[in-house]
Amino acid sequence: MRLLPRSRPFTPAVTLAVALLLVFQPSGARAAGVTKESTTVDVSCAAFTYHQSADWYFPSGTPTGLVWLQHGFARANGNVQDLAEHYAAAGYLVFAPTLPSADLFGCTLPDLGNNKPFLDNVASWFTASGTGADRLRSSYARAAAAAGRSGTALPSSLVLSGHSAGGEAVEYVAQRLHATAPADFARVRGLVLLDPVKSFLGSNTEDSLTGLAGTGLPVHTISSPPYSCNSDGTGTEAVRELVPAAFVGVRLTTGAHTDAEGASTDLAGTALCGTPQAKNVAALQSLATAWASDAFSGRTTAAWYPGGASYDALLAAGTISTLAGAGA
């Protein structure tokens, strides 16, 4: 998430209310049936190995897919806990690592010069073999043991979901797999982007979406209106211009960049980018989990697309507007 000057009113009364909610929210609260375990995951950076924080969310039963959920700029994995729990409650194993937003060696989530070598190493987590794959499996094994799931395997199918700069990162990783590991890319079922933000430097967003354009990979986004915190909607506009589908997602008409964080946002997020409204958070979580479920299953649940009952109810209420893609 870009921490830029906000463009929305934010009163002291709202600040106090949010502070009280954060202070008194039970720290151990979990979605029903969801187990969270925190460990680390290794990733190479130049000549070094970084040991990054990694949260794993286990559904109550056997997971039917793996969701990589990536936070945004200057944020951490704890900021996406609310959405992670909703993905897990829907039946998916969720992997939420913290990745650097600033680094002397260029190993950063957003492109601050050239983060491609680092994101290549992140992409290696999702390959079938090699050092990166072993590192992801090791992280999972430790979390699974703590959760009482020892001996279980990582699901083979993947949905990549990223917020803000994390949206650009998952786009890049998907294209990296497509270009260098086609068999592993075949396990990627779709992208769910959450107010994606294009880096000020480089062309990772454009290159990635252009490379994915002919693959048929489902790409959907849930965005807030353009303003400073989403870099005036540059990431969303790139999706609209480069994804060859008639429908690429929705805009939350009164949304904030922090909607993807929901109840797990914090005072830094709300002070700079606005406070999530309950109706927008609920819409985002419902749409994100529905689209992820469809990506995993390969079906289209009509209710959550234009013309469907749930979608059109949100449209009629003024909660969302439709984002058309290049295929419209």
Coordinates of C-alpha atoms in Angstrom, one line a residue:
M1 CA 0.0 0.0 0.0
R2 CA 1.4 3.4 -0.9
L3 CA 1.6 5.6 2.1
L4 CA 0.8 8.9 0.4
P5 CA -1.2 11.9 1.6
R6 CA -4.8 10.9 1.8
S7 CA -7.5 12.7 0.0
R8 CA -10.5 11.8 2.2
P9 CA -11.8 13.5 5.3
F10 CA -10.6 11.9 8.5
T11 CA -11.9 13.4 11.7
P12 CA -10.5 13.0 15.2
A13 CA -13.8 11.3 16.3
V14 CA -13.3 8.6 13.6
T15 CA -9.6 8.2 14.6
L16 CA -10.7 7.7 18.2
A17 CA -13.4 5.2 17.2
V18 CA -11.0 3.2 15.1
A19 CA -8.4 3.2 17.9
L20 CA -10.9 1.9 20.4
L21 CA -12.0 -0.9 18.0
L22 CA -8.4 -1.9 17.5
V23 CA -7.6 -1.8 21.2
F24 CA -10.6 -3.8 22.3
Q25 CA -10.8 -6.3 19.4
P26 CA -9.9 -9.8 20.9
S27 CA -6.4 -10.6 19.7
G28 CA -7.2 -14.3 19.4
A29 CA -10.4 -13.9 17.4
R30 CA -10.5 -16.3 14.4
A31 CA -13.1 -17.1 11.8
A32 CA -15.0 -20.3 12.8
G33 CA -13.0 -23.4 12.2
V34 CA -9.9 -21.5 11.0
T35 CA -6.5 -22.2 12.6
K36 CA -3.6 -19.7 12.2
E37 CA 0.0 -20.7 12.6
S38 CA 2.9 -18.3 12.2
T39 CA 6.4 -19.3 11.2
T40 CA 9.0 -18.1 8.7
V41 CA 9.8 -18.8 5.0
D42 CA 13.2 -18.4 3.4
V43 CA 13.8 -16.4 0.3
S44 CA 17.1 -15.5 -1.5
C45 CA 18.1 -11.9 -1.8
A46 CA 21.4 -11.3 -3.6
A47 CA 24.0 -13.4 -1.8
F48 CA 21.8 -13.6 1.4
T49 CA 18.9 -15.7 2.6
Y50 CA 16.1 -13.8 4.3
H51 CA 13.9 -15.4 6.9
Q52 CA 10.5 -13.8 6.3
S53 CA 7.5 -13.9 8.6
A54 CA 4.9 -16.3 7.2
D55 CA 1.3 -16.8 8.4
W56 CA -0.6 -20.0 7.4
Y57 CA -4.3 -20.3 7.8
F58 CA -5.9 -23.8 7.8
P59 CA -9.5 -24.5 7.1
S60 CA -11.5 -26.9 9.3
G61 CA -11.3 -29.7 6.7
T62 CA -9.0 -30.7 3.9
P63 CA -8.1 -27.6 1.9
T64 CA -9.2 -27.7 -1.7
G65 CA -6.6 -25.2 -2.9
L66 CA -3.8 -22.8 -1.8
V67 CA -4.3 -19.0 -1.8
W68 CA -1.1 -16.9 -1.7
L69 CA -2.3 -13.7 -0.2
Q70 CA 0.2 -10.8 -0.4
H71 CA 0.0 -7.6 1.6
G72 CA 0.7 -4.1 0.1
F73 CA 3.5 -1.5 0.3
A74 CA 4.8 -0.7 3.8
R75 CA 2.4 -3.3 5.3
A76 CA 2.8 -6.7 6.8
N77 CA 1.0 -10.1 6.7
G78 CA -1.0 -9.2 9.9
N79 CA -2.7 -6.5 7.9
V80 CA -4.4 -9.1 5.7
Q81 CA -5.5 -11.4 8.5
D82 CA -9.2 -10.6 8.1
L83 CA -9.4 -11.5 4.5
A84 CA -7.0 -14.5 5.0
E85 CA -9.5 -15.9 7.5
H86 CA -12.4 -15.5 5.0
Y87 CA -10.4 -17.4 2.3
A88 CA -9.6 -20.1 4.8
A89 CA -13.2 -20.3 6.1
A90 CA -14.2 -20.9 2.4
G91 CA -12.1 -24.1 2.4
Y92 CA -8.6 -22.9 1.3
L93 CA -5.2 -23.1 2.8
V94 CA -3.8 -19.5 2.9
F95 CA -0.1 -18.5 2.8
A96 CA 0.5 -14.9 3.8
P97 CA 4.2 -13.9 3.9
T98 CA 5.7 -10.5 4.8
L99 CA 7.9 -9.2 2.1
P100 CA 10.2 -6.1 2.3
S101 CA 9.1 -2.7 1.1
A102 CA 12.6 -1.2 1.4
D103 CA 15.9 -3.1 1.0
L104 CA 19.5 -2.1 0.3
F105 CA 19.8 -4.9 -2.2
G106 CA 16.6 -4.2 -4.1
C107 CA 14.7 -7.1 -2.6
T108 CA 11.4 -5.3 -2.4
L109 CA 7.7 -5.9 -3.0
P110 CA 7.2 -2.8 -5.2
D111 CA 9.7 -2.0 -8.0
L112 CA 12.0 0.6 -6.5
G113 CA 14.7 0.1 -9.2
N114 CA 14.8 -3.5 -10.2
N115 CA 13.1 -6.0 -8.0
K116 CA 12.8 -8.7 -10.7
P117 CA 15.6 -11.0 -9.4
F118 CA 13.9 -11.0 -5.9
L119 CA 10.4 -11.6 -7.3
D120 CA 12.0 -14.4 -9.4
N121 CA 13.0 -16.0 -6.1
V122 CA 9.5 -15.5 -4.7
A123 CA 8.1 -17.2 -7.8
S124 CA 10.4 -20.2 -7.1
W125 CA 8.3 -21.0 -4.0
F126 CA 5.5 -22.1 -6.3
T127 CA 7.5 -24.5 -8.5
A128 CA 7.3 -28.2 -8.1
S129 CA 11.0 -28.7 -7.3
G130 CA 14.1 -26.8 -6.5
T131 CA 15.3 -24.7 -3.6
G132 CA 12.4 -22.3 -3.5
A133 CA 9.8 -25.2 -3.5
D134 CA 11.7 -26.9 -0.7
R135 CA 11.6 -23.6 1.3
L136 CA 7.9 -23.2 0.9
R137 CA 7.3 -26.9 1.8
S138 CA 9.5 -26.5 4.9
S139 CA 7.6 -23.5 6.1
Y140 CA 4.3 -25.3 5.5
A141 CA 5.5 -28.4 7.3
R142 CA 6.4 -26.4 10.4
A143 CA 3.0 -24.7 10.4
A144 CA 1.2 -27.9 9.7
A145 CA 2.9 -29.6 12.6
A146 CA 1.9 -26.8 14.9
A147 CA -1.7 -27.0 13.6
G148 CA -1.9 -30.7 14.2
R149 CA -1.8 -31.4 10.4
S150 CA 1.6 -33.2 10.2
G151 CA 2.0 -35.3 7.1
T152 CA -0.4 -33.4 4.9
A153 CA 0.7 -32.0 1.6
L154 CA 0.4 -28.6 0.1
P155 CA -2.6 -28.4 -2.3
S156 CA -1.5 -28.4 -6.0
S157 CA -3.8 -25.7 -7.3
L158 CA -3.1 -22.0 -6.6
V159 CA -4.9 -18.7 -6.6
L160 CA -2.8 -15.6 -6.3
S161 CA -4.3 -12.7 -4.5
G162 CA -2.5 -9.4 -3.8
H163 CA -3.4 -6.0 -2.3
S164 CA -1.9 -2.8 -3.6
A165 CA 1.8 -3.4 -4.5
G166 CA 1.1 -7.0 -3.7
G167 CA -1.2 -7.0 -6.7
E168 CA 1.6 -6.2 -9.0
A169 CA 3.8 -8.8 -7.3
V170 CA 1.3 -11.6 -7.9
E171 CA 0.9 -10.5 -11.5
Y172 CA 4.6 -10.7 -12.0
V173 CA 4.9 -14.1 -10.3
A174 CA 2.1 -15.6 -12.4
Q175 CA 3.8 -14.3 -15.6
R176 CA 7.2 -15.6 -14.4
L177 CA 5.8 -19.1 -14.0
H178 CA 4.1 -18.8 -17.3
A179 CA 7.4 -17.9 -19.0
T180 CA 9.8 -20.2 -17.2
A181 CA 7.8 -23.0 -15.7
P182 CA 4.7 -23.9 -17.8
A183 CA 3.9 -27.0 -15.8
D184 CA 3.8 -25.0 -12.6
F185 CA 1.9 -22.2 -14.2
A186 CA -0.8 -24.7 -15.2
R187 CA -1.5 -25.1 -11.4
V188 CA -2.3 -21.3 -11.2
R189 CA -6.1 -21.1 -11.5
G190 CA -6.6 -17.3 -11.3
L191 CA -5.7 -13.9 -9.9
V192 CA -7.8 -11.9 -7.5
L193 CA -6.4 -8.4 -7.3
L194 CA -7.3 -6.0 -4.5
D195 CA -6.9 -2.3 -5.5
P196 CA -3.7 -3.1 -7.3
V197 CA -1.1 -0.4 -7.6
K198 CA 1.5 0.0 -10.3
S199 CA 5.0 0.8 -9.2
F200 CA 6.3 4.3 -10.0
L201 CA 9.4 2.7 -11.6
G202 CA 9.6 -0.1 -14.2
S203 CA 7.0 -1.9 -16.2
N204 CA 6.2 -5.0 -14.1
T205 CA 2.5 -4.4 -14.3
E206 CA 2.3 -3.9 -18.1
D207 CA 4.8 -6.6 -18.9
S208 CA 3.1 -9.1 -16.7
L209 CA -0.5 -8.5 -17.8
T210 CA 0.6 -8.4 -21.4
G211 CA 2.4 -11.8 -21.0
L212 CA -0.7 -13.3 -19.4
A213 CA -3.2 -11.9 -21.9
G214 CA -3.2 -15.0 -24.1
T215 CA -3.3 -17.6 -21.4
G216 CA -7.0 -17.5 -20.5
L217 CA -6.1 -17.1 -16.8
P218 CA -9.1 -15.4 -15.0
V219 CA -8.0 -12.0 -13.6
H220 CA -10.5 -10.1 -11.4
T221 CA -10.0 -6.9 -9.4
I222 CA -11.8 -5.2 -6.6
S223 CA -10.8 -1.6 -6.4
S224 CA -11.6 1.7 -4.7
P225 CA -12.0 5.0 -6.6
P226 CA -8.8 6.6 -7.9
Y227 CA -7.0 8.7 -5.2
S228 CA -3.5 9.1 -3.8
C229 CA -3.4 5.8 -1.9
N230 CA -3.9 3.7 -5.0
S231 CA -1.7 6.0 -7.2
D232 CA -4.8 7.3 -8.9
G233 CA -6.0 3.9 -9.9
T234 CA -3.0 3.1 -12.2
G235 CA -3.0 -0.6 -11.4
T236 CA -6.7 -1.0 -12.0
E237 CA -6.6 1.0 -15.3
A238 CA -3.8 -1.3 -16.5
V239 CA -6.0 -4.3 -15.8
R240 CA -8.8 -2.7 -17.8
E241 CA -6.6 -1.9 -20.7
L242 CA -4.6 -5.2 -20.9
V243 CA -6.8 -8.0 -19.7
P244 CA -8.7 -9.3 -22.8
A245 CA -12.0 -10.0 -21.0
A246 CA -15.3 -8.1 -21.1
F247 CA -15.6 -8.1 -17.3
V248 CA -12.5 -7.7 -15.0
G249 CA -14.1 -6.8 -11.7
V250 CA -15.7 -4.0 -9.7
R251 CA -15.1 -0.6 -8.1
L252 CA -16.4 -0.1 -4.6
T253 CA -18.0 3.3 -5.2
T254 CA -17.3 4.6 -1.7
G255 CA -14.3 2.4 -1.1
A256 CA -11.0 3.0 0.6
H257 CA -7.6 1.4 -0.2
T258 CA -7.8 -0.3 3.2
D259 CA -11.0 -2.3 2.4
A260 CA -8.9 -5.3 1.6
E261 CA -7.4 -5.2 5.1
G262 CA -10.8 -4.9 6.8
A263 CA -10.8 -5.5 10.5
S264 CA -7.0 -6.1 10.4
T265 CA -6.1 -2.6 9.2
D266 CA -4.4 -0.3 11.7
L267 CA -4.1 3.4 12.5
A268 CA -1.4 4.0 10.0
G269 CA -3.6 2.6 7.3
T270 CA -6.8 4.4 8.2
A271 CA -5.1 7.8 9.0
L272 CA -3.4 7.9 5.6
C273 CA -5.9 6.0 3.4
G274 CA -9.3 6.1 5.1
T275 CA -11.4 3.9 7.2
P276 CA -13.0 0.8 5.7
Q277 CA -16.8 0.8 5.7
A278 CA -18.5 -2.4 6.8
K279 CA -20.5 -2.7 3.6
N280 CA -17.5 -2.3 1.4
V281 CA -15.4 -4.9 3.4
A282 CA -18.3 -7.4 3.2
A283 CA -18.7 -6.9 -0.5
L284 CA -15.0 -7.3 -1.1
Q285 CA -14.7 -10.4 1.0
S286 CA -17.8 -12.0 -0.6
L287 CA -16.6 -11.3 -4.2
A288 CA -13.0 -12.3 -3.5
T289 CA -13.9 -15.6 -2.0
A290 CA -16.5 -16.3 -4.7
W291 CA -14.1 -15.5 -7.6
A292 CA -11.4 -17.6 -5.9
S293 CA -13.8 -20.5 -5.6
D294 CA -14.7 -20.3 -9.2
A295 CA -11.1 -20.1 -10.2
F296 CA -10.3 -23.3 -8.3
S297 CA -13.4 -25.1 -9.6
G298 CA -13.3 -23.8 -13.2
R299 CA -16.9 -22.9 -13.0
T300 CA -18.8 -19.6 -13.1
T301 CA -21.2 -19.0 -10.2
A302 CA -23.6 -16.7 -12.0
A303 CA -24.7 -14.9 -8.7
W304 CA -21.4 -13.1 -8.4
Y305 CA -21.1 -11.7 -11.9
P306 CA -23.2 -9.1 -13.9
G307 CA -26.7 -10.3 -14.2
G308 CA -26.5 -12.5 -11.1
A309 CA -28.6 -11.9 -8.0
S310 CA -25.9 -11.2 -5.5
Y311 CA -23.9 -9.0 -7.9
D312 CA -26.9 -7.0 -9.1
A313 CA -28.0 -6.5 -5.5
L314 CA -24.7 -4.8 -4.8
L315 CA -25.0 -2.8 -8.0
A316 CA -28.6 -1.7 -7.2
A317 CA -27.5 -0.6 -3.7
G318 CA -24.8 1.6 -5.2
T319 CA -22.0 -0.4 -3.5
I320 CA -20.2 -1.3 -6.7
S321 CA -19.8 -0.3 -10.3
T322 CA -18.7 -2.6 -13.0
L323 CA -15.1 -2.6 -14.5
A324 CA -15.0 -3.5 -18.2
G325 CA -11.8 -5.0 -19.7
A326 CA -10.2 -4.8 -23.1
G327 CA -12.6 -7.4 -24.4
A328 CA -15.7 -5.3 -23.8

